CSV table of C-alpha atoms and ligand atoms in Angstrom, one decimal:
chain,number,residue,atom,x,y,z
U,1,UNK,CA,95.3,-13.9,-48.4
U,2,UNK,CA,92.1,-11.9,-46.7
U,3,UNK,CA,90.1,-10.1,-49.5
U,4,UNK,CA,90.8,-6.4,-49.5
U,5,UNK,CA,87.2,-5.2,-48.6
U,6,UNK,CA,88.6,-1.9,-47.7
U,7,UNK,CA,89.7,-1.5,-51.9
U,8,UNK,CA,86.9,-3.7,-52.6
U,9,UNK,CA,83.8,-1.9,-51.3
U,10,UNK,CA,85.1,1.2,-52.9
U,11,UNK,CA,85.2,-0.1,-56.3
U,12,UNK,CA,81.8,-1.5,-55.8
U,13,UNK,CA,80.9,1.9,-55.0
U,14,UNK,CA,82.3,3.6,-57.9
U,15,UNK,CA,80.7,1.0,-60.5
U,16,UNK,CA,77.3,2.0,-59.2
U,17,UNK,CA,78.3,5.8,-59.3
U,18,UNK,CA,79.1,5.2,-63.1
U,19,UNK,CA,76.1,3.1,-63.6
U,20,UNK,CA,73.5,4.9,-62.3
U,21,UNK,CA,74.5,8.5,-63.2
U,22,UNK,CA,74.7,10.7,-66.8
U,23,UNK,CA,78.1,11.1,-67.4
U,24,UNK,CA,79.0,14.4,-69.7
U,25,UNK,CA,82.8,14.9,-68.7
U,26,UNK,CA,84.0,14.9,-72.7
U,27,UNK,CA,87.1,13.0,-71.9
U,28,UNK,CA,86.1,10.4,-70.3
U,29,UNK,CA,84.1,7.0,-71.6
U,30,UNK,CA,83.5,3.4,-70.7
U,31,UNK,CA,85.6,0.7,-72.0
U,32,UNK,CA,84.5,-2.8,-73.3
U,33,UNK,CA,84.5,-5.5,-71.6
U,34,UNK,CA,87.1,-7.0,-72.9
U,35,UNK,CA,89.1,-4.4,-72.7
U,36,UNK,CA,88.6,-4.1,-69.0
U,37,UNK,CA,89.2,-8.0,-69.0
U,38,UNK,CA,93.0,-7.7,-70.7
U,39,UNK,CA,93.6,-4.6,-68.3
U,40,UNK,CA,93.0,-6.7,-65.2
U,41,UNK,CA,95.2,-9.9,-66.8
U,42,UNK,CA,98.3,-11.3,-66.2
U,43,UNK,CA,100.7,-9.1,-68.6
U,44,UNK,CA,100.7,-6.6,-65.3
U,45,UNK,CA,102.8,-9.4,-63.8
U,46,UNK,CA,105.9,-8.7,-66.6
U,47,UNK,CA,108.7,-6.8,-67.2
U,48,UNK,CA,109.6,-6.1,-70.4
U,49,UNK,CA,112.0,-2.7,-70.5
U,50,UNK,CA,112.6,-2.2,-74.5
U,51,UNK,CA,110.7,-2.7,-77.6
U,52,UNK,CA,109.6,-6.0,-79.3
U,53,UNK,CA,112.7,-7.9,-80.3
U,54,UNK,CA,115.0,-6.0,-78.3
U,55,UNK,CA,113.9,-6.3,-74.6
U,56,UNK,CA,116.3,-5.6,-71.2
U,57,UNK,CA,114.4,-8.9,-70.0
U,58,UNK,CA,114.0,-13.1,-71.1
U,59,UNK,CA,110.4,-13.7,-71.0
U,60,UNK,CA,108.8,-11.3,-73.3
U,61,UNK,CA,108.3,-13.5,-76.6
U,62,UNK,CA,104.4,-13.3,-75.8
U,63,UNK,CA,104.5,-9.9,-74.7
U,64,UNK,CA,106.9,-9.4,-78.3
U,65,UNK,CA,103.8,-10.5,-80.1
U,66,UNK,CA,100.9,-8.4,-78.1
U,67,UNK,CA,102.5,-5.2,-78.6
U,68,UNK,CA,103.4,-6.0,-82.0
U,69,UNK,CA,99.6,-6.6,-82.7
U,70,UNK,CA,98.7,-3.4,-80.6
U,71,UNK,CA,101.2,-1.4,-83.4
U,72,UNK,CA,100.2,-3.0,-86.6
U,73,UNK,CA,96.0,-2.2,-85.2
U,74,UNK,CA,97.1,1.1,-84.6
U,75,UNK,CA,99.0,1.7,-88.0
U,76,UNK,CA,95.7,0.7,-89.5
U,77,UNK,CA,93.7,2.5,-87.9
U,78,UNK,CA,95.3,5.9,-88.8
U,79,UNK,CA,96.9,4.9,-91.8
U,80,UNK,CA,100.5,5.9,-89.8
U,81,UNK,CA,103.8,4.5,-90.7
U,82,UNK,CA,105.3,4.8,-87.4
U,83,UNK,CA,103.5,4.2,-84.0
U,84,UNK,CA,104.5,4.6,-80.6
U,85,UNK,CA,102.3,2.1,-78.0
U,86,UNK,CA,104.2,2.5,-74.6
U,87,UNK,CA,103.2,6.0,-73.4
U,88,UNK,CA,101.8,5.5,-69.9
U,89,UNK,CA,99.8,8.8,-70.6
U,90,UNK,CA,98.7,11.5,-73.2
U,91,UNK,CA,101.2,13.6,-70.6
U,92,UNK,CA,104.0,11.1,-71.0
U,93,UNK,CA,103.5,11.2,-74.8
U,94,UNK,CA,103.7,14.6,-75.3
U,95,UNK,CA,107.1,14.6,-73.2
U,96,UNK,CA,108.4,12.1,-75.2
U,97,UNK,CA,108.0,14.5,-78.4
U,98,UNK,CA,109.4,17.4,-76.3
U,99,UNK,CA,112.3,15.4,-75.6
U,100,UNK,CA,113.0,14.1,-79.0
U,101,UNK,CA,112.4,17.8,-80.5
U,102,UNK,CA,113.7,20.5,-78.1
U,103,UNK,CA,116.6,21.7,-75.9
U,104,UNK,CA,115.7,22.8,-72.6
U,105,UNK,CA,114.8,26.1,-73.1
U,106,UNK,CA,113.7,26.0,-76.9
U,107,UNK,CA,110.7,28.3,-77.9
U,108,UNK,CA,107.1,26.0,-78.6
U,109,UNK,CA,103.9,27.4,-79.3
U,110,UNK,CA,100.3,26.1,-78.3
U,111,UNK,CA,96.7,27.0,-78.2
U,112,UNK,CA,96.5,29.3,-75.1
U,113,UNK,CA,95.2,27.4,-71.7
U,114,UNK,CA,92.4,29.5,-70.7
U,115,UNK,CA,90.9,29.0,-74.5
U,116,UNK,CA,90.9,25.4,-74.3
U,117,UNK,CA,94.8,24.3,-74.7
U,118,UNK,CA,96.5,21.7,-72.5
U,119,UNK,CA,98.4,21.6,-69.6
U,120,UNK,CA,101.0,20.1,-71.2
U,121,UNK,CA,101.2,22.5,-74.3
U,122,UNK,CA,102.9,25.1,-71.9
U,123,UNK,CA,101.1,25.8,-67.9
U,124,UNK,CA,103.8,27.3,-66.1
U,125,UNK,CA,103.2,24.7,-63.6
U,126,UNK,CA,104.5,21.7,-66.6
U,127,UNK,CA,107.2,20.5,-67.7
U,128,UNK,CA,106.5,21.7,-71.2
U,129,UNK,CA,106.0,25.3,-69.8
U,130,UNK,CA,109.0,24.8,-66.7
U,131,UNK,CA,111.6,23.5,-68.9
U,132,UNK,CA,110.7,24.8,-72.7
U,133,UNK,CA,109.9,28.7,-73.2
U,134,UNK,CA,105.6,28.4,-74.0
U,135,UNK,CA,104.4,31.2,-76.4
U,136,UNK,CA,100.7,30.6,-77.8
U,137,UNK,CA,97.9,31.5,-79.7
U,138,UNK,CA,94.3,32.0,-79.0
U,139,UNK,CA,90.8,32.2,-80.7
U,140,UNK,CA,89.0,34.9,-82.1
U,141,UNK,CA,86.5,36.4,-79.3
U,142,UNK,CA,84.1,36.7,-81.7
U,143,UNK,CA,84.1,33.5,-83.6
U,144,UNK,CA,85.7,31.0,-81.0
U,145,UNK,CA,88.0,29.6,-83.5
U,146,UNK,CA,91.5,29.4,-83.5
U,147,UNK,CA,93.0,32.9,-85.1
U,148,UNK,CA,95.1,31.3,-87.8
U,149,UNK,CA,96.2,35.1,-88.6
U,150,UNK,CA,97.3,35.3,-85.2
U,151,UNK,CA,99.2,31.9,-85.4
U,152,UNK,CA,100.8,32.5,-88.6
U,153,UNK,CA,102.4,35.9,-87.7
U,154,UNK,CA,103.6,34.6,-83.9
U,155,UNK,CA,105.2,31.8,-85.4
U,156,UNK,CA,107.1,34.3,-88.0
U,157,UNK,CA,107.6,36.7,-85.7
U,158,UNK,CA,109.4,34.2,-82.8
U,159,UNK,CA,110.3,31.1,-84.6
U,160,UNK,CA,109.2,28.3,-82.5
U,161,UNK,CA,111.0,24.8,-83.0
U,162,UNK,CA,107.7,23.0,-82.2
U,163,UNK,CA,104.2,24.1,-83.0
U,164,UNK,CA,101.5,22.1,-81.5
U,165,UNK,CA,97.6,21.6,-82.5
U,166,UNK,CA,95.1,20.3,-80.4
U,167,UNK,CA,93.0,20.9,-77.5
U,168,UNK,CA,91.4,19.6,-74.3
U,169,UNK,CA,88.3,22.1,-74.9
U,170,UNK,CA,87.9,22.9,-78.4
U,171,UNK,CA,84.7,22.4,-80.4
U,172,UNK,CA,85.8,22.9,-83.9
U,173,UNK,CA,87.7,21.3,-86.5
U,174,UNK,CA,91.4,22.4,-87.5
U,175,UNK,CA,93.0,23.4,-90.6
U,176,UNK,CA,96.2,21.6,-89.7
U,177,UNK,CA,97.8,21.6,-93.5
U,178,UNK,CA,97.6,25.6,-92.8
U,179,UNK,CA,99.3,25.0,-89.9
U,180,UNK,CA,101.7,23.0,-91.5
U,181,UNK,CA,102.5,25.2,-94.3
U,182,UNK,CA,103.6,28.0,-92.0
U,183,UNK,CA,105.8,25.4,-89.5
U,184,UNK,CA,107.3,23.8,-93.0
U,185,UNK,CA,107.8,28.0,-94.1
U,186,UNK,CA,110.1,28.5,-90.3
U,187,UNK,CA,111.5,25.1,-90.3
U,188,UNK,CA,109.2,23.9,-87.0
U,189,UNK,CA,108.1,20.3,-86.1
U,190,UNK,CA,104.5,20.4,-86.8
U,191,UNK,CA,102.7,18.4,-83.7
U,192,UNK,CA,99.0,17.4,-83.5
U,193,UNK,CA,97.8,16.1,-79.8
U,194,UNK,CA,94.3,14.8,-80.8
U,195,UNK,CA,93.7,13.4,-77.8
U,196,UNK,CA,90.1,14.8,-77.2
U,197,UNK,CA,89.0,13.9,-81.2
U,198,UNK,CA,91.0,10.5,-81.6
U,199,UNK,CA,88.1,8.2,-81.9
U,200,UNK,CA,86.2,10.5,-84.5
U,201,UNK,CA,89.0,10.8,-86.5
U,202,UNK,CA,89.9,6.9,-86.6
U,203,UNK,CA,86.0,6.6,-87.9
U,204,UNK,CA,86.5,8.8,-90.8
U,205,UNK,CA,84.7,11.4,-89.2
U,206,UNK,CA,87.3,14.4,-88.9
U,207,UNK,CA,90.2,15.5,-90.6
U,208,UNK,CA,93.2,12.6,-90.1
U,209,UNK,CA,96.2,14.5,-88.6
U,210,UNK,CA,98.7,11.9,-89.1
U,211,UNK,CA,98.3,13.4,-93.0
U,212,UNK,CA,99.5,16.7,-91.8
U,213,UNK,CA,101.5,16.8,-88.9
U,214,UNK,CA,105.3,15.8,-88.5
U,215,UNK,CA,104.6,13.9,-85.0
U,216,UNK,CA,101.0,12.9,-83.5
U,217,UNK,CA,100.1,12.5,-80.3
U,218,UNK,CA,96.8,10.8,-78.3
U,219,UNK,CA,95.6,9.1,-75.0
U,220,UNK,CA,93.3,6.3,-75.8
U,221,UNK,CA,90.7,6.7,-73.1
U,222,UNK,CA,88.6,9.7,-74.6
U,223,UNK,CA,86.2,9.1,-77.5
U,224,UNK,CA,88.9,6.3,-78.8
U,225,UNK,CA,87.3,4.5,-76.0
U,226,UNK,CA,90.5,2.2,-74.7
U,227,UNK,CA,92.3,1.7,-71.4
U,228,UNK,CA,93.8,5.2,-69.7
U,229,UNK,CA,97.2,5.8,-72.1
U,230,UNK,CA,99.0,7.6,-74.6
U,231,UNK,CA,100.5,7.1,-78.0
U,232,UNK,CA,102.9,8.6,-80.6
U,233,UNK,CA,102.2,8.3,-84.4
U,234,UNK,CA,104.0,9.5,-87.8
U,235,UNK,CA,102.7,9.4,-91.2
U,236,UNK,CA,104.3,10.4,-94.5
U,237,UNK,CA,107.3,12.3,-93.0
U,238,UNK,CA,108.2,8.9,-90.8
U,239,UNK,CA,111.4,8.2,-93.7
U,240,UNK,CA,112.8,11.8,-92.6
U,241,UNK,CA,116.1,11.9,-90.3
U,242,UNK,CA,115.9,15.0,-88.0
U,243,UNK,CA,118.9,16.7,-88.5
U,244,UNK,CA,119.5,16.4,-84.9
U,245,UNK,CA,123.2,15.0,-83.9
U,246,UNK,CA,123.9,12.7,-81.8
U,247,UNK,CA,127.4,13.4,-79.4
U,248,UNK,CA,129.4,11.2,-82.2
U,249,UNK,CA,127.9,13.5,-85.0
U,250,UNK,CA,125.0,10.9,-86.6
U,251,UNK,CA,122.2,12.3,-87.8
U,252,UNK,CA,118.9,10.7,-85.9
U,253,UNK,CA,115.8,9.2,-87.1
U,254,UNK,CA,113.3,10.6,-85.7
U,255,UNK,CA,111.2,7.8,-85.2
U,256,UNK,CA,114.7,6.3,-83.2
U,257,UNK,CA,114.4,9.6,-81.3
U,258,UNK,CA,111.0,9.3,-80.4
U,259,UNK,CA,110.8,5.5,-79.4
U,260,UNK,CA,114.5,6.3,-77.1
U,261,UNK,CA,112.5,9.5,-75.8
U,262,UNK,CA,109.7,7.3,-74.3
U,263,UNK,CA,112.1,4.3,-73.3
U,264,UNK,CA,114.6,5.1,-71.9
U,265,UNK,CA,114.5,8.8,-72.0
U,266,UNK,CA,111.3,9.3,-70.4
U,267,UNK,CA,109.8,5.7,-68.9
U,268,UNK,CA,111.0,2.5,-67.4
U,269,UNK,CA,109.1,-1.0,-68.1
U,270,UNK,CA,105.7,-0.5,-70.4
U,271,UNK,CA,103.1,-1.4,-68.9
U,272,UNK,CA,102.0,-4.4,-71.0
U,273,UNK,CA,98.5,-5.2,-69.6
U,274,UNK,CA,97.6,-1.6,-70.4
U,275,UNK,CA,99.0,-2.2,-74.2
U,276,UNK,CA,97.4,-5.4,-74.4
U,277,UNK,CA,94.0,-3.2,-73.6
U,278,UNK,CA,95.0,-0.7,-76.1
U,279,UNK,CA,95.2,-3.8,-79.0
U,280,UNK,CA,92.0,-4.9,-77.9
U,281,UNK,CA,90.3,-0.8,-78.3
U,282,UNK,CA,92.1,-0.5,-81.7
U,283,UNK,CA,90.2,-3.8,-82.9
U,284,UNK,CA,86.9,-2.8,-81.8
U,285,UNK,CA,88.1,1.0,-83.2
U,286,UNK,CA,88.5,-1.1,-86.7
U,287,UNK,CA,84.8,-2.2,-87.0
U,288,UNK,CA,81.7,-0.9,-88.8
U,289,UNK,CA,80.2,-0.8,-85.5
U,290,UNK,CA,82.7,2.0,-83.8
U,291,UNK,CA,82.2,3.9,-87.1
U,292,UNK,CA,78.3,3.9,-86.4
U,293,UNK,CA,78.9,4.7,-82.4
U,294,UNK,CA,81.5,7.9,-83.6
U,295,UNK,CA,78.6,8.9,-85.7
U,296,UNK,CA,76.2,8.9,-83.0
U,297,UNK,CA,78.7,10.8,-80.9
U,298,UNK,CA,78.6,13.2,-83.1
U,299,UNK,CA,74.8,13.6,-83.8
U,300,UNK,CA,74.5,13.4,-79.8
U,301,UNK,CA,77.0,16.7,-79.5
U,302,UNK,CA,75.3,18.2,-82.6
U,303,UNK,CA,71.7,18.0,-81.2
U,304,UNK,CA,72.8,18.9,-77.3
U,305,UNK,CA,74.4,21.8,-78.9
U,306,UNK,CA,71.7,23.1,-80.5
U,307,UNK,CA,69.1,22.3,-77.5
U,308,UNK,CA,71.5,24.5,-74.8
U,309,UNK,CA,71.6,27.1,-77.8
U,310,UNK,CA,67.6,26.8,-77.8
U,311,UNK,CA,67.3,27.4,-74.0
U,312,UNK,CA,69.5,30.7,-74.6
U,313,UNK,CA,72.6,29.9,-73.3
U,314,UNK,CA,75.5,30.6,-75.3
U,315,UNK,CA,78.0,27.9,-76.9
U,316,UNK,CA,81.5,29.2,-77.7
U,317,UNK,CA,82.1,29.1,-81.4
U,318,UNK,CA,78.1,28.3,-81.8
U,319,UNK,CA,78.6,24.9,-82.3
U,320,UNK,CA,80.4,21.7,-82.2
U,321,UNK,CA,82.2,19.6,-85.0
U,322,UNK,CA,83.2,16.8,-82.6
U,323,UNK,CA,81.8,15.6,-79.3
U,324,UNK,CA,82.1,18.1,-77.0
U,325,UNK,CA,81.3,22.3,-76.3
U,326,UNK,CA,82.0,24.3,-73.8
U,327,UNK,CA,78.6,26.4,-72.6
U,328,UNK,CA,79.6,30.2,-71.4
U,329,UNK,CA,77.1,30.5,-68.6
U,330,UNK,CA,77.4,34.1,-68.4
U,331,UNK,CA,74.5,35.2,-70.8
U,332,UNK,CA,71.9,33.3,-69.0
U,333,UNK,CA,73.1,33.2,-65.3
U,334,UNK,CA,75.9,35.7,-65.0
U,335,UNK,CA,76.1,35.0,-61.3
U,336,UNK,CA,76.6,31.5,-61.5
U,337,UNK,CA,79.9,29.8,-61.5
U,338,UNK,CA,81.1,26.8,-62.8
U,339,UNK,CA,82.4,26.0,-59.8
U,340,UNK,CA,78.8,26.0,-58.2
U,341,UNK,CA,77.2,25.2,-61.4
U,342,UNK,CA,79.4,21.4,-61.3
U,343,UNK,CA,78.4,20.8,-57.3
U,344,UNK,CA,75.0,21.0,-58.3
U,345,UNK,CA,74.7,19.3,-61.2
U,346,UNK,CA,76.9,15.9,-59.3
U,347,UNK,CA,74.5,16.0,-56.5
U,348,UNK,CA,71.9,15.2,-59.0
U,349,UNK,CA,74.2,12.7,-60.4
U,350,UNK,CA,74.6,14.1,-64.0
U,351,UNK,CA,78.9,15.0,-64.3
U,352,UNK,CA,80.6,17.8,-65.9
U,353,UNK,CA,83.5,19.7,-65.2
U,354,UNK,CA,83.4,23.6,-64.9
U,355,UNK,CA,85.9,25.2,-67.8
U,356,UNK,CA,87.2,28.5,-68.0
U,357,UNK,CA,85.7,30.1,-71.5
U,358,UNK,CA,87.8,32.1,-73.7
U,359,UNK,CA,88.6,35.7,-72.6
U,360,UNK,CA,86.6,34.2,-69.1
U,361,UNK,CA,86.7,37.2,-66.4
U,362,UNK,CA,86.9,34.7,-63.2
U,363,UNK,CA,89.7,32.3,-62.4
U,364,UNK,CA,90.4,28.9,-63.1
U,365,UNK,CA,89.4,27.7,-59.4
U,366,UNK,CA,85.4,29.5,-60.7
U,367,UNK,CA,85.1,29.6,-64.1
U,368,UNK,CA,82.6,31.3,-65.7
U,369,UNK,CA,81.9,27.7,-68.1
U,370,UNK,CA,81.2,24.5,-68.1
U,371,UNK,CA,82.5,21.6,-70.4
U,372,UNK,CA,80.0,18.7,-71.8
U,373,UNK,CA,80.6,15.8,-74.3
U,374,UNK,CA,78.5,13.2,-75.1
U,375,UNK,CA,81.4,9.8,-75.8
U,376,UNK,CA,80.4,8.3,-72.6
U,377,UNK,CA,76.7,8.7,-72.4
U,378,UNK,CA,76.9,7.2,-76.3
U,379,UNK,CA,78.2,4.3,-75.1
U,380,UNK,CA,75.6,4.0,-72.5
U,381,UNK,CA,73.3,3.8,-75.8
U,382,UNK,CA,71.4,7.4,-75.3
U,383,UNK,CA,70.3,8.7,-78.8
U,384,UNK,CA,69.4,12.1,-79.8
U,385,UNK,CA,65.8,12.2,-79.2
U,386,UNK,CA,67.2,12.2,-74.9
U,387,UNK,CA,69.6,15.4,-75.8
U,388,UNK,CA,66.9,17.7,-74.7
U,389,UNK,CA,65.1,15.9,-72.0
U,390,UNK,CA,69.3,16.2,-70.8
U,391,UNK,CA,69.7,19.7,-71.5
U,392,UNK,CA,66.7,20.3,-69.8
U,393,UNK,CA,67.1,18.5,-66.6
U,394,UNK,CA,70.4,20.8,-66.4
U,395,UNK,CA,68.8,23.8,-66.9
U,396,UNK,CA,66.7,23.0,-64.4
U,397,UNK,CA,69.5,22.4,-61.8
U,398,UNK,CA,71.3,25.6,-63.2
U,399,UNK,CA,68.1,27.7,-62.5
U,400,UNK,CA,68.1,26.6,-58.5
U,401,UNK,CA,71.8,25.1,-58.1
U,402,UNK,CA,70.8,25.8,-54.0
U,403,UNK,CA,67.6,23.9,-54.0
U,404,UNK,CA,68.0,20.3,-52.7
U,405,UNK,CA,64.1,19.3,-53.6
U,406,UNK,CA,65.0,20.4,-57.3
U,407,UNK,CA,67.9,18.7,-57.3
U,408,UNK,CA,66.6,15.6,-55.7
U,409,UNK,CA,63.9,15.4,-58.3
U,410,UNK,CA,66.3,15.9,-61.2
U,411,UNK,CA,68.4,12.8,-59.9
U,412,UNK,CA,65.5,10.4,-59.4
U,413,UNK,CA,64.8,11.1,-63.1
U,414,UNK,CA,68.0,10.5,-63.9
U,415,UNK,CA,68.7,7.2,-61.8
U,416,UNK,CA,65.7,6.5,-63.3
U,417,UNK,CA,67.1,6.4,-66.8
U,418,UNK,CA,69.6,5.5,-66.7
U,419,UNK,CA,68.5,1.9,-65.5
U,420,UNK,CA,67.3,1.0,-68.7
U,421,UNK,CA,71.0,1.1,-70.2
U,422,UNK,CA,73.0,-1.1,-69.0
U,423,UNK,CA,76.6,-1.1,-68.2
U,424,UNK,CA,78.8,-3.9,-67.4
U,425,UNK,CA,78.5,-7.4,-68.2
U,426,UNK,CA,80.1,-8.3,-65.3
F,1,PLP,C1,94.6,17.5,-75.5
F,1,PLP,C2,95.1,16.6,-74.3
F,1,PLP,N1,96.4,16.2,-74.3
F,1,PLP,C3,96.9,15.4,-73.3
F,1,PLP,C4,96.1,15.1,-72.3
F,1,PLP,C5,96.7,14.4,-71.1
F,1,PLP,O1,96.4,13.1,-71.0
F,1,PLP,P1,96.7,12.2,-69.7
F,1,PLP,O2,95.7,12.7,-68.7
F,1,PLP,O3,96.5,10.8,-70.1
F,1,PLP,O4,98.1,12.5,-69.3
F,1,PLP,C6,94.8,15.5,-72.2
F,1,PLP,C7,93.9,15.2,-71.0
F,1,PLP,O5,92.9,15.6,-70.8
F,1,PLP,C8,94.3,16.3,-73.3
F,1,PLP,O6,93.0,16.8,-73.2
């Protein structure tokens, strides 16, 4: 067969965009090698519809025994009695627990989308906001936390079934047993997506939801640094059945709910080369030397924070607990746009995403923010003493987004750099 330059030659060019630009989008990161190695394998080649033991195909003994290892890693790792590995996607997870929890029109609430919830805690344009009625909550505009007050009397006042925690922009730790105590006082499923956190929590480094919540949810491609997925996990309340009937009148475990929620429910075949990556990520996540990368993650975010904060622009909440923050451009350039603000910073090859910011007066399509983590640039092996020479170099695309000879000059500094760290082995 002909080599597919066509395929080829684009991949080539997206390995040198990674390599020779700063990447700050806070949910994204660069895998392992060998993590890159077992996505690529064999295990794409086989279908293995079912769980370990109990497959729809003959052929899956040494898939059996991959996936097995990717759920025993996992169950380490966050200390979780029950552990879902075949969610193609931190989307497809969260269905899965919609499924499993709700009837089609059921009453959820999540962190409001435009102060830093996810699309699929309730957009109108989801399934979790098409098919289940979305009610949410919201931060404080003067804090930029989460109002807990607000939560607690929402949930009283309109008795969700499911309340969910967790956030695609949120810079601040959770108090999820509050959360809990409230869902537990209305008889809700308490659910944590920690999709954005997962890799600082597996260090040690944040509060462990899987102590808290009924169900939790991830993707493993964020600061847990695996192949693109998603995952479901239990902890102590695993042993509960639901108290959801089946047609014959059985009462469900939920953990039988869940896993028949992803397959068949929600999936078809897992995609094994993908798990096979995920048991390779929650090895590395295992080791002294992911505890110490987490850390620097999180001294990275800390000190990026604080130089943004320095150069006068404001930082929702005024800080960061995990890896990310979300700047509100407003106070120091009120006509720029995140929109504008994200053309100009790729074209000197240093990535972000424009956000909208809490209470944000332009529309998702502009934004009046702009959303930076520091997992990926970690990994690249950037410490803190290059947070400021970073900030800076944004600032000084932000002050002339227009002008191609600043822009030009910021990139060559980057490209610069960012030669001196080193990507792929291969
Ligand atoms: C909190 C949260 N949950 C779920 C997801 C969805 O993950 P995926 O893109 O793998 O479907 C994201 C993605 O950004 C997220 O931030």
């Amino acid at each position: 067969m002909t080599r597919d330059t066509a395929i080829f030659d684009l991949i080539a060019k997206e390995r040198e965009r990674q390599v020779k630009g700063i990447e700050l989008i806070a949910s994204e990161n660069f895998v392992s090698d060998q993590v890159l190695e077992a996505m690529g394998s064999v295990m794409t080649n086989k279908y293995a519809e079912g769980y370990p033991g109990h497959r729809y195909y003959g052929g899956c003994e040494v898939v059996d025994m991959s996936e097995e290892l990717a759920r025993t890693r996992l169950k380490q790792l966050y200390g979780a009695e029950y552990v879902n590995v075949q969610p193609h996607s931190g989307a497809q997870a969260n269905m899965a627990v919609f499924m499993a929890c709700l009837k089609a029109g059921d009453t959820f609430m999540g962190l409001n989308l435009s102060h830093g919830g996810h699309l699929s805690h309730g957009s109108a344009v989801n399934f979790s906001g098409l098919m289940f009625h979305a009610i949410d909550y919201s931060l404080c505009e003067e804090t930029g936390r989460v109002d807990y007050d607000e939560l607690e009397q929402k949930a009283r006042a309109e008795r969700p079934k499911l309340i969910i925690a967790g956030a695609s922009a949120y810079s601040r730790e959770w108090d999820y047993a509050r959360i809990r105590k409230v869902a537990d006082e209305i008889g809700a499923i308490f659910m944590v997506d920690m999709a954005h956190p997962a890799g600082l929590i597996a260090a040690g480094l944040l509060d462990n939801p899987v102590k808290h919540a009924h169900i939790v949810t991830s993707t493993t491609h964020k600061t847990l640094r695996g192949p693109r997925g998603g995952i479901i996990l239990m902890g102590k309340d695993f042993p509960n059945p639901w108290g959801k009937t089946t047609p014959k009148g059985e009462v469900k475990m939920m953990s039988a709910l869940l896993d028949s929620a992803v397959f068949p429910g929600t999936q078809g075949g897992p995609l094994e080369h993908v798990i096979a990556a995920k048991a390779v990520a929650f090895g590395e996540a295992l080791t002294p030397e992911f505890v110490a990368y987490q850390k620097q993650v999180k001294t990275n975010a800390a000190v990026m924070a604080q130089a943004f904060i320095d150069k006068g622009y404001k930082i929702i909440s005024g800080g960061t607990d995990n890896h990310s923050m979300l700047v509100d451009l407003r106070t120091k350039y009120p006509d720029l746009t995140g929109k504008v603000a994200e053309k100009a910073l790729v074209a000197a090859d240093i990535t972000t995403n424009k956000n909208m910011v809490p209470f944000d007066t332009r529309s998702a399509f502009q934004t009046s923010g702009l959303r930076f983590g520091t997992p990926a640039i970690t990994t690249r092996g950037l410490k803190e003493d290059k947070m400021p020479w970073i900030v800076d170099l944004i600032d000084r695309v932000l002050q002339a987004p227009e002008s191609e000879s600043v822009i030009a000059a910021v990139r060559a500094e980057v490209n610069r750099e960012m030669t001196q760290h080193p990507l792929f082995a291969w």
